[in-house]
XYZ file of C-alpha atoms in Angstrom:
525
model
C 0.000 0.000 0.000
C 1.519 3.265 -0.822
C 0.263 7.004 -0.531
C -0.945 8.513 -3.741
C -2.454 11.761 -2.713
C -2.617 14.512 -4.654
C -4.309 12.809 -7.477
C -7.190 14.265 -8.403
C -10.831 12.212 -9.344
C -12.417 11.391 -12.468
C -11.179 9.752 -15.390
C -10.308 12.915 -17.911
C -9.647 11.346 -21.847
C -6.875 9.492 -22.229
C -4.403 11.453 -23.807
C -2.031 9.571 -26.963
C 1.224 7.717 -25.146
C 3.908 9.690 -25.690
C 6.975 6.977 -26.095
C 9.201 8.780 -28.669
C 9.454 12.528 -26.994
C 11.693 13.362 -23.626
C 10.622 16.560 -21.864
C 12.912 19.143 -22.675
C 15.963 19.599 -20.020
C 18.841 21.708 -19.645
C 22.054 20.394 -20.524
C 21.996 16.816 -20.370
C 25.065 14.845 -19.899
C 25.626 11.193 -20.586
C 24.833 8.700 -18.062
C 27.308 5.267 -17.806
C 24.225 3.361 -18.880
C 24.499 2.889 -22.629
C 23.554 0.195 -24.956
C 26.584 -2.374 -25.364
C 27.101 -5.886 -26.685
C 24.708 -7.062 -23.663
C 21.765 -5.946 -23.028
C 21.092 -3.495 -20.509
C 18.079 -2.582 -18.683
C 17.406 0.381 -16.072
C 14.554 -0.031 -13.405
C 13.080 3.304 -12.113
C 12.446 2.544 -8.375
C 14.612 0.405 -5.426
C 11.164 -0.462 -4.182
C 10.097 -4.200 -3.632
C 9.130 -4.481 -7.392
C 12.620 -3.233 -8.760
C 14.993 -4.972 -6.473
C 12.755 -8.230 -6.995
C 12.682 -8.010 -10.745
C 17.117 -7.444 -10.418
C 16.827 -10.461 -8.155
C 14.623 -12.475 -10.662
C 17.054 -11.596 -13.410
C 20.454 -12.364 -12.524
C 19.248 -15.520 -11.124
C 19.319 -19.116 -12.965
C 16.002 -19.605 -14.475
C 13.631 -21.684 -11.965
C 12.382 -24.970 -13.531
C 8.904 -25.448 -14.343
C 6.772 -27.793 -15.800
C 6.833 -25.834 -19.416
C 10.467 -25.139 -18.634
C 12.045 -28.032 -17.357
C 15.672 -27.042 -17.478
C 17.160 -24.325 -15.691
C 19.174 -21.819 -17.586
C 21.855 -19.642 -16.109
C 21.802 -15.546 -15.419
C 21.517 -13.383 -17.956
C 24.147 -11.793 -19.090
C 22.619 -8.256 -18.597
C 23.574 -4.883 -17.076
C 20.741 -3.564 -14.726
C 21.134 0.242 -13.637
C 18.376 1.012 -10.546
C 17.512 4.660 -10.118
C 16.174 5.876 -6.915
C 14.854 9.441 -6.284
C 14.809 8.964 -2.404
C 18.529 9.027 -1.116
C 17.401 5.508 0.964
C 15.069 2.693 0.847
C 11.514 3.572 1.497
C 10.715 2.690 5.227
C 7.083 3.923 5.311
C 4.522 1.320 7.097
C 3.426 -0.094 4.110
C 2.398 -4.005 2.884
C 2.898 -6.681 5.648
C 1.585 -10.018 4.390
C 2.149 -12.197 1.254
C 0.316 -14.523 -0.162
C 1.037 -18.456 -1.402
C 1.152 -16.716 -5.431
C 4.048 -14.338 -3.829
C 5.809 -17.224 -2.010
C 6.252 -18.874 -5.215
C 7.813 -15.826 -6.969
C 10.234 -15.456 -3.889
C 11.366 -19.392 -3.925
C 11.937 -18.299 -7.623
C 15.805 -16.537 -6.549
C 17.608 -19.180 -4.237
C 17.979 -18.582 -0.793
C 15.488 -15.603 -0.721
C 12.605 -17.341 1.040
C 14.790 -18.408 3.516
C 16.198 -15.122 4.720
C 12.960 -13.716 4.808
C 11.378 -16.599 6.469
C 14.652 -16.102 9.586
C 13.052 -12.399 9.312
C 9.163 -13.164 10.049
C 7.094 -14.467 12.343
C 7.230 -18.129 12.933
C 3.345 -18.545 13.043
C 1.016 -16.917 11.924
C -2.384 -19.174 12.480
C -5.495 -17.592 11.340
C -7.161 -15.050 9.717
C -11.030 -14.194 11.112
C -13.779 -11.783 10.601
C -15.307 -10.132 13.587
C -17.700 -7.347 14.581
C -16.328 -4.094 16.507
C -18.815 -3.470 18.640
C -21.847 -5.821 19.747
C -24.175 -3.136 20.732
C -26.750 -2.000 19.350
C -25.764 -0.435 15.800
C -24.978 3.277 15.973
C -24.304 2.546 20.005
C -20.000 3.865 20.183
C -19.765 3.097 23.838
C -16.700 0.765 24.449
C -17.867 0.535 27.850
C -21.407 -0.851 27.474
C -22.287 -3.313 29.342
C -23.248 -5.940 26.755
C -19.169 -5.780 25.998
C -17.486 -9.012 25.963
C -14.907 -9.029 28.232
C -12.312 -11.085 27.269
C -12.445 -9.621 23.306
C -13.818 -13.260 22.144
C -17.715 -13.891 22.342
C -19.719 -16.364 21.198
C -20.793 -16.547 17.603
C -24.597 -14.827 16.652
C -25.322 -15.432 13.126
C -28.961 -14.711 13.699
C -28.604 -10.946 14.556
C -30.512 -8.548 12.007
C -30.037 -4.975 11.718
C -30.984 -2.947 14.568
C -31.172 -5.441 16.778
C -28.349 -6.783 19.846
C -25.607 -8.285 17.109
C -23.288 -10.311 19.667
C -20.643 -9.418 21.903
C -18.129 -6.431 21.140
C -14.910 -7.754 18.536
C -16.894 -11.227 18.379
C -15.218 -13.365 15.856
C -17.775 -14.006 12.385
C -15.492 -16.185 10.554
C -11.852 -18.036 10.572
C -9.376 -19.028 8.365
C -7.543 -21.739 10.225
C -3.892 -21.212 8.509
C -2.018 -23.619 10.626
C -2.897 -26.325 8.302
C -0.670 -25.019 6.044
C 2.083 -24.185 8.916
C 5.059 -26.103 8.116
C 4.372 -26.104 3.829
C 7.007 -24.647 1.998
C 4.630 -22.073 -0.120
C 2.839 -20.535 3.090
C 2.197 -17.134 2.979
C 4.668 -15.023 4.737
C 4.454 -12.414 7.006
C 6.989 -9.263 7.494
C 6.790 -5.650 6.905
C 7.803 -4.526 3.865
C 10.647 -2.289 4.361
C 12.263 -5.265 6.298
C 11.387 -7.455 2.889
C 13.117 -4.851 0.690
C 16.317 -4.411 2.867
C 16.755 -8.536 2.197
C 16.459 -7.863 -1.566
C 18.339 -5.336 -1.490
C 21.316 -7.147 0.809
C 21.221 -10.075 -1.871
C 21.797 -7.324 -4.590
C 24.176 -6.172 -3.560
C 25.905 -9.167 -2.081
C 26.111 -10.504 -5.887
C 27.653 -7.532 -7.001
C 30.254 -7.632 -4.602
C 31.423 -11.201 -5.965
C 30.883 -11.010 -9.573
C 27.681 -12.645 -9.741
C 25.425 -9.686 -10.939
C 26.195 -6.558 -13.050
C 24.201 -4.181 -10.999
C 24.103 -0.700 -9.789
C 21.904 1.075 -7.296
C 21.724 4.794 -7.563
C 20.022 6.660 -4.738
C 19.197 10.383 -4.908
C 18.568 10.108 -8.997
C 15.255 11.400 -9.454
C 13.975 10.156 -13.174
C 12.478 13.474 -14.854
C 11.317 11.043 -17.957
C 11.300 8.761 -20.521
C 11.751 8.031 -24.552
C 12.783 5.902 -27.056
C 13.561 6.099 -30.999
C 11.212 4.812 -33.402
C 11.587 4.958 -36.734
C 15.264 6.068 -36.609
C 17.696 3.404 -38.320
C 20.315 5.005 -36.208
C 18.762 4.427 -32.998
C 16.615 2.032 -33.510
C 16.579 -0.335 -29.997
C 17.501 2.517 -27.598
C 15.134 4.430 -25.229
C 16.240 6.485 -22.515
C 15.826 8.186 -18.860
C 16.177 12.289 -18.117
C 17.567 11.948 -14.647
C 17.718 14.470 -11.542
C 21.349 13.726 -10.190
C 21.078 15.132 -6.365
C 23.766 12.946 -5.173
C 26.904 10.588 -5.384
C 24.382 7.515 -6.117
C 25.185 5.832 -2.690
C 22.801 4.636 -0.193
C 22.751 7.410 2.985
C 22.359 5.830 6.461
C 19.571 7.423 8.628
C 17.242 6.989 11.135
C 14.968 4.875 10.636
C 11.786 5.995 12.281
C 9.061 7.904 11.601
C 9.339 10.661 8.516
C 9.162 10.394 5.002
C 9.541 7.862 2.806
C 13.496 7.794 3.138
C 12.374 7.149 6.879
C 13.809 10.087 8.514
C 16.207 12.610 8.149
C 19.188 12.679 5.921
C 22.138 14.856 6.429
C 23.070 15.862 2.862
C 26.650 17.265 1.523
C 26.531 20.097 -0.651
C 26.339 18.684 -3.802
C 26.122 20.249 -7.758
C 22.706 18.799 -9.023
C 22.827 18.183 -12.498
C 20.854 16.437 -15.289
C 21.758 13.519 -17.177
C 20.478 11.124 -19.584
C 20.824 7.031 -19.226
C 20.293 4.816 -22.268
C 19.459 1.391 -22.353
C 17.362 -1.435 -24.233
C 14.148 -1.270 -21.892
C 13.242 1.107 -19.082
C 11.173 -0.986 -16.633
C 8.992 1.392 -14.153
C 8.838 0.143 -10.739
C 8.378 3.241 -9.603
C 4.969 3.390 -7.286
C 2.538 5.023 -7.532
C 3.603 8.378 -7.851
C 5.510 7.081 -11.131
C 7.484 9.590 -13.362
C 7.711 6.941 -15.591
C 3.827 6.437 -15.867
C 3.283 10.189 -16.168
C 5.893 10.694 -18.959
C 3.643 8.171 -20.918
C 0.318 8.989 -19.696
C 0.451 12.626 -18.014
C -2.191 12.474 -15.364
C -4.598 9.916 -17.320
C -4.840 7.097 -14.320
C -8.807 5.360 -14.588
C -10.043 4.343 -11.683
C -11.617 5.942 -8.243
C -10.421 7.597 -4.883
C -12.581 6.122 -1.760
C -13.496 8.568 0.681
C -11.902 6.994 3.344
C -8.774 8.133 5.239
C -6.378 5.334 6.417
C -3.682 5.565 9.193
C -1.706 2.683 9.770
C 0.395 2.072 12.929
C 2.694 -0.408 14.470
C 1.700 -0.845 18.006
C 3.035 -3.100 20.817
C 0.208 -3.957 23.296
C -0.306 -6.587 25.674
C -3.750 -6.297 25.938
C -3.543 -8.665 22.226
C -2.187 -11.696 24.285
C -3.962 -11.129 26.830
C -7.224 -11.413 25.192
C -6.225 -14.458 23.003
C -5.861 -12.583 19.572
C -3.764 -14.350 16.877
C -2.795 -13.762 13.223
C -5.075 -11.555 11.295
C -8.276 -9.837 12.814
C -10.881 -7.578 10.117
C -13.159 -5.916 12.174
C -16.704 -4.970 10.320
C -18.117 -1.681 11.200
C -19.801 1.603 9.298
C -17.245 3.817 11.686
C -14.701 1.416 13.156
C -12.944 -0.716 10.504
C -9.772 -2.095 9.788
C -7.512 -4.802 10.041
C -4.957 -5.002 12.921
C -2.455 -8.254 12.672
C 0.107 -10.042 14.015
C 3.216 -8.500 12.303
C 6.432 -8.760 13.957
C 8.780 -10.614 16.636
C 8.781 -9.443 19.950
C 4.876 -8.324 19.807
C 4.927 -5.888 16.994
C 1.360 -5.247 15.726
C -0.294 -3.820 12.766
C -2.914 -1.671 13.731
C -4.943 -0.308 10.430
C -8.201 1.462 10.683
C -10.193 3.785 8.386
C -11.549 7.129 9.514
C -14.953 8.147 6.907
C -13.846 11.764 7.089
C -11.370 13.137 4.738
C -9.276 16.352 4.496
C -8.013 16.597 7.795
C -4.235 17.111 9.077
C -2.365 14.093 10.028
C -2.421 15.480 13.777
C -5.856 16.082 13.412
C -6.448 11.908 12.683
C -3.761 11.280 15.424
C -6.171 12.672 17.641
C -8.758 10.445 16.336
C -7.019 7.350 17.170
C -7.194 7.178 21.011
C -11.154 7.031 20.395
C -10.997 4.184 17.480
C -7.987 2.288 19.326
C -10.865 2.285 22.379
C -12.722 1.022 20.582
C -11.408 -1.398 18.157
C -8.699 -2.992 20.299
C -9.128 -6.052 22.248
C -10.220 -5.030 26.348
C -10.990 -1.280 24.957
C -7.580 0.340 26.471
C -6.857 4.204 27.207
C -3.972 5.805 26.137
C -0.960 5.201 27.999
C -1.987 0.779 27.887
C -0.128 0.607 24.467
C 3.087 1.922 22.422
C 2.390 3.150 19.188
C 5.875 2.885 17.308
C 5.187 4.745 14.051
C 2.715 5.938 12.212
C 1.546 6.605 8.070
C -1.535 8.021 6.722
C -2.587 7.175 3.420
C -5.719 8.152 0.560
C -6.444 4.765 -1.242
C -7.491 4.188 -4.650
C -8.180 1.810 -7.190
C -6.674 2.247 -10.675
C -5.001 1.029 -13.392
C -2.900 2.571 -17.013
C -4.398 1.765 -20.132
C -1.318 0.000 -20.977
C 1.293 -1.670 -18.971
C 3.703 -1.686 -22.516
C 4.879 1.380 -24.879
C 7.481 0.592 -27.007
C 10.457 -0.237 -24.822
C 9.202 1.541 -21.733
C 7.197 -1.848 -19.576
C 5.461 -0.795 -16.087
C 5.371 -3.278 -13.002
C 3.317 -2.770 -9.999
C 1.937 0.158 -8.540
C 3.593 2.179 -11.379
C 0.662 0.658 -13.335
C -2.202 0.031 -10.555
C -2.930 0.350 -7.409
C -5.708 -1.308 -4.844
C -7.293 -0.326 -1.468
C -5.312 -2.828 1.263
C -8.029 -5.148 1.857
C -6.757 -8.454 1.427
C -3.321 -7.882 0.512
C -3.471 -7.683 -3.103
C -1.285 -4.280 -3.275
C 2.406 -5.916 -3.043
C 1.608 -9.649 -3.876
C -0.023 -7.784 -7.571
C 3.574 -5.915 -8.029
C 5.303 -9.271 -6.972
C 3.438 -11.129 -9.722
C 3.816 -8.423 -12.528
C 7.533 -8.990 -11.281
C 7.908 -12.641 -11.626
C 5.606 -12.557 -14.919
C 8.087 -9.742 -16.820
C 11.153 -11.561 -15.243
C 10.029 -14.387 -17.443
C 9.252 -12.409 -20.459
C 12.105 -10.935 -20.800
C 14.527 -13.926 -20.101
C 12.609 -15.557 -22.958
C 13.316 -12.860 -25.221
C 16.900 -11.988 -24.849
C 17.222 -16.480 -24.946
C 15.914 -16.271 -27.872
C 12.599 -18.311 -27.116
C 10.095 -15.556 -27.646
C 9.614 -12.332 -29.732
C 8.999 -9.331 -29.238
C 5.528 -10.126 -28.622
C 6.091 -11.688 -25.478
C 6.260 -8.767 -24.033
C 3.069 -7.261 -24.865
C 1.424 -10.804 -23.516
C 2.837 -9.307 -20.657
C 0.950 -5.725 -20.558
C -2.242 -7.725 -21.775
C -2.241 -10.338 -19.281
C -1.084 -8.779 -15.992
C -3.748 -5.828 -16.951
C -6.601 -8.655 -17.336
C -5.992 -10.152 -13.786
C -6.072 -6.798 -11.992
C -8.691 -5.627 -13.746
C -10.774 -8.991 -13.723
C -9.572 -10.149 -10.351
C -7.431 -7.826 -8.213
C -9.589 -4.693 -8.560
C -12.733 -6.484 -8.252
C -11.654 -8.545 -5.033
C -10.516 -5.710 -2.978
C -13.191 -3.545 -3.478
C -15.806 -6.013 -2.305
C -13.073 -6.841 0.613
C -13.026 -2.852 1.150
C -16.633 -2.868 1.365
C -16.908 -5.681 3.344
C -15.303 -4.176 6.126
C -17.375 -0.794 6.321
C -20.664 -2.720 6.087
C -22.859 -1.167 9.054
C -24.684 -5.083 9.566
C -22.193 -8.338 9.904
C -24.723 -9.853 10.568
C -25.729 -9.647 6.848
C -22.305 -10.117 5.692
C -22.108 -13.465 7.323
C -25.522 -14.635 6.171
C -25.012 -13.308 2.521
C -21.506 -12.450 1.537
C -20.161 -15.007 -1.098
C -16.624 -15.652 0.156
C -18.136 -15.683 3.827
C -20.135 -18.459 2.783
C -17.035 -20.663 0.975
C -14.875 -19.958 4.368
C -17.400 -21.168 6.843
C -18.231 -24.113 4.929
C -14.498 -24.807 5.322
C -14.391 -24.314 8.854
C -13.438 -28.260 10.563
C -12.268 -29.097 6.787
C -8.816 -29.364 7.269
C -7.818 -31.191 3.599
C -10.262 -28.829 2.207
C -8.692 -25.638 3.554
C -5.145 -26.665 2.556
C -6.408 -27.247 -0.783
C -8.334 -24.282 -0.864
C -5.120 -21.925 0.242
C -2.994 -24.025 -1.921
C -4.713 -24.081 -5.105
C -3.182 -22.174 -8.125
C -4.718 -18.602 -7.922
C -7.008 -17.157 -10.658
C -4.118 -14.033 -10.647
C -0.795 -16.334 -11.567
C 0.337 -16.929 -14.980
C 3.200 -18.932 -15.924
C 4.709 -16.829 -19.476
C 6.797 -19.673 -19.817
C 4.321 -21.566 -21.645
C 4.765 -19.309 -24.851
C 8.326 -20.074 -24.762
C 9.794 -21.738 -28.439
């Protein structure tokens, strides 16, 4: 999940793609990126999506069943610009699914570095009600409240009527049935996920085994490429912001902006300079220069009118009421998600607040009434630690085309997704693993050129068939004023709790080959 305020609503027309121009700059200089007798590729962004796809890469190719023998790393030169002068350490994605697993066992001995990093267990995933009052009622303290945060289940309860105890659990996902299998899902907050990609990076740099370079503080203006032009036919390019010496600046790394804090800069000369290379690849987020050099400010899709903060919070009151793993709590005024997250009793604590336009202080303000509400035993301020805090506006959208020319987009450069389910990060590891493959297959020589617009076409069709779909019925899930209802009538609700006691058939049901993979492979030669 990442911030993309600032844009506004409404679909204007889509304007023509503009692949062949470069916004005008002052004197460029050449960059050290320029088309050789290997290919080369730059990647806007040192975000989960970028340093993945350099991971994917400049590692063997996996075997698969329509790829049964592994080939070795490309023999490629990767240049990764960064406009921030660190890695991004806002509180962002936290959970991965089984399709996202896969892609991670896909560059050996990731998974198990980030499986030393996470939590051990994480054993369910339930539904429950925020408060078991009457609807409307907002007093933590009434005296229908459970007291221990559990409750018994009421299915039975209609609108305005008693509806259970207060954070009664609806429905569970019982994960440990899945608890020891290699493909689990995996649990860790992102910025802890990228620093292990990043690590490996640059780890196989150091000892030959990857021709890559990580540029901090280079802050990509815009894009191009030749067409039509004999002369330079196969080159694009990158106008780039130099602000500093490319390296990685240590800081703190609590609460700020997305470097994650302040940053004690040297006086340095910006300049701007241009980078060539065979494809630029934007894995830039959502506020994507790369996007926005093709596109301008054409982005379909809606803005909710919802406000989000997101917090990592230790409290003991979660242990002490028995909560575990992953806990959506359905409510028209109190809804969110708060989660297991981290070792040593680090929780995830995400809520959404209906009114809009206020100043992050104003929300923080706001919290000590939702956290009363929302959190297990109803505590006051002062009973937990909140560690650090984001706010974020959430949207839904998607480009009209994930491909121009020899400019590709990955992730949230291309779409973005409310949080609801966790289909943010494990869509931009997907779009990752799918253009890893496309592009191996090309420069082998076992697909055209075509490949890669499979690629646009078929990572577009799952988010906009699947991904967008899915988390706006889980978004709307969670702000519906009767659970009640949403137990009794709510499609997925209905497949989970006829899983409930199913054991094989919940292992096969988190196990199964999801509706938003593709294997590219398949239209290898």
């Amino acid at each position: 999940m990442e911030s993309i305020q600032g844009i506004t609503d409404g679909d204007p027309p889509a304007p023509t793609p503009k692949p062949a121009t470069t916004p005008e700059q002052p004197t460029i200089t050449n960059g050290t990126c320029s088309p050789s007798t290997h290919p080369n590729i730059i990647i806007a962004g040192a975000g989960p999506a970028g340093l993945l796809l350099a991971l994917l890469l400049t590692s063997p190719s996996p075997i698969s069943p329509s790829s049964p023998t592994p080939s070795p790393p490309l023999p490629i030169k990767i240049t990764i610009l960064e406009s921030y002068p660190s890695l991004d350490h806002r509180l962002r994605a936290t959970q991965y699914g089984v399709p996202a697993t896969r892609v991670f066992a896909q560059v050996p001995g990731l998974l198990p570095r980030i499986r030393a990093a996470s939590i051990e267990s994480f054993p369910q995933i339930c539904w429950r009600r925020t408060r078991g009052s009457q609807r409307g009622a907002t007093d933590p303290n009434n005296s229908s409240s459970d007291s221990n945060g559990t409750g018994e289940r009421n299915d039975e309860a209609g609108p305005g009527k008693r509806t259970g105890e207060d954070h009664e659990i609806l429905v569970t996902v019982d994960l440990s049935v899945i608890k020891d299998h290699e493909e689990r899902m995996v649990i860790l907050p992102l910025n802890k996920l990228t620093e292990i990609m990043y690590g490996m990076l640059t780890e196989r740099k150091a000892v030959g085994q990857a021709d890559v370079e990580i540029l901090f503080e280079h802050e990509v203006l815009g894009v191009g490429q030749a067409i039509g032009d004999q002369h330079a036919e196969g080159k694009a390019w990158v106008d780039v912001r130099v602000k500093g010496d490319g390296s990685r600046k240590e800081h703190d790394r609590g609460e700020g902006g997305a470097g994650g804090g302040e940053v004690e800069h040297m006086k340095f000369e910006e300049r701007i300079q241009r980078f060539e290379a065979s494809y630029i690849i934007g894995c830039d987020g959502s506020r994507s220069a790369v996007r926005k050099s093709l596109f301008g400010h054409h982005w379909p899709g809606v803005t909710f009118d919802c406000h989000l903060s997101v917090q990592n919070v230790y409290y003991p009151g979660f242990e002490t009421h028995n909560w575990t793993g992953g806990n959506y709590l359905i409510d028209p005024e109190y809804w969110g998600l708060i989660a297991n997250r981290g070792k040593g009793g680090l929780w995830r604590v995400t809520y959404g607040d209906n009114t809009v336009g206020l100043t992050d202080a104003e929300y923080e303000l706001r919290r000590e009434k939702a956290f009363e509400v929302m959190l297990p035993g109803h505590p006051k301020a002062g009973e937990y630690k909140v560690e650090q805090t984001d706010h974020f506006r959430t949207h839904n959208r998607c480009v009209d085309s994930m491909r121009v020319g020899r400019v590709l987009l990955v992730g949230d450069a291309a779409h973005v997704n409310n949080p609801w389910g966790g289909y943010g990060c494990m869509s931009a590891v997907l779009d990752a693993g799918g253009l890893a493959q496309c592009l191996r297959g090309l420069l082998e020589g076992k697909a055209g050129e075509e490949i890669l617009d499979l690629y646009a076409e078929v990572r577009r069709e799952k988010f906009l068939q699947y991904v967008d779909r899915r988390s706006r019925m889980n978004y709307e899930r969670v702000r519906n004023e009767d659970p009640g209802r949403v137990v009794r009538e709510d499609k997925l609700m209905g497949i989970l709790r006829g899983l409930e006691g199913d054991a094989e058939g919940t292992k096969e049901f988190l196990l199964k080959t999801s509706s938003i993979e593709y294997d590219f492979t398949q239209h290898y030669r």
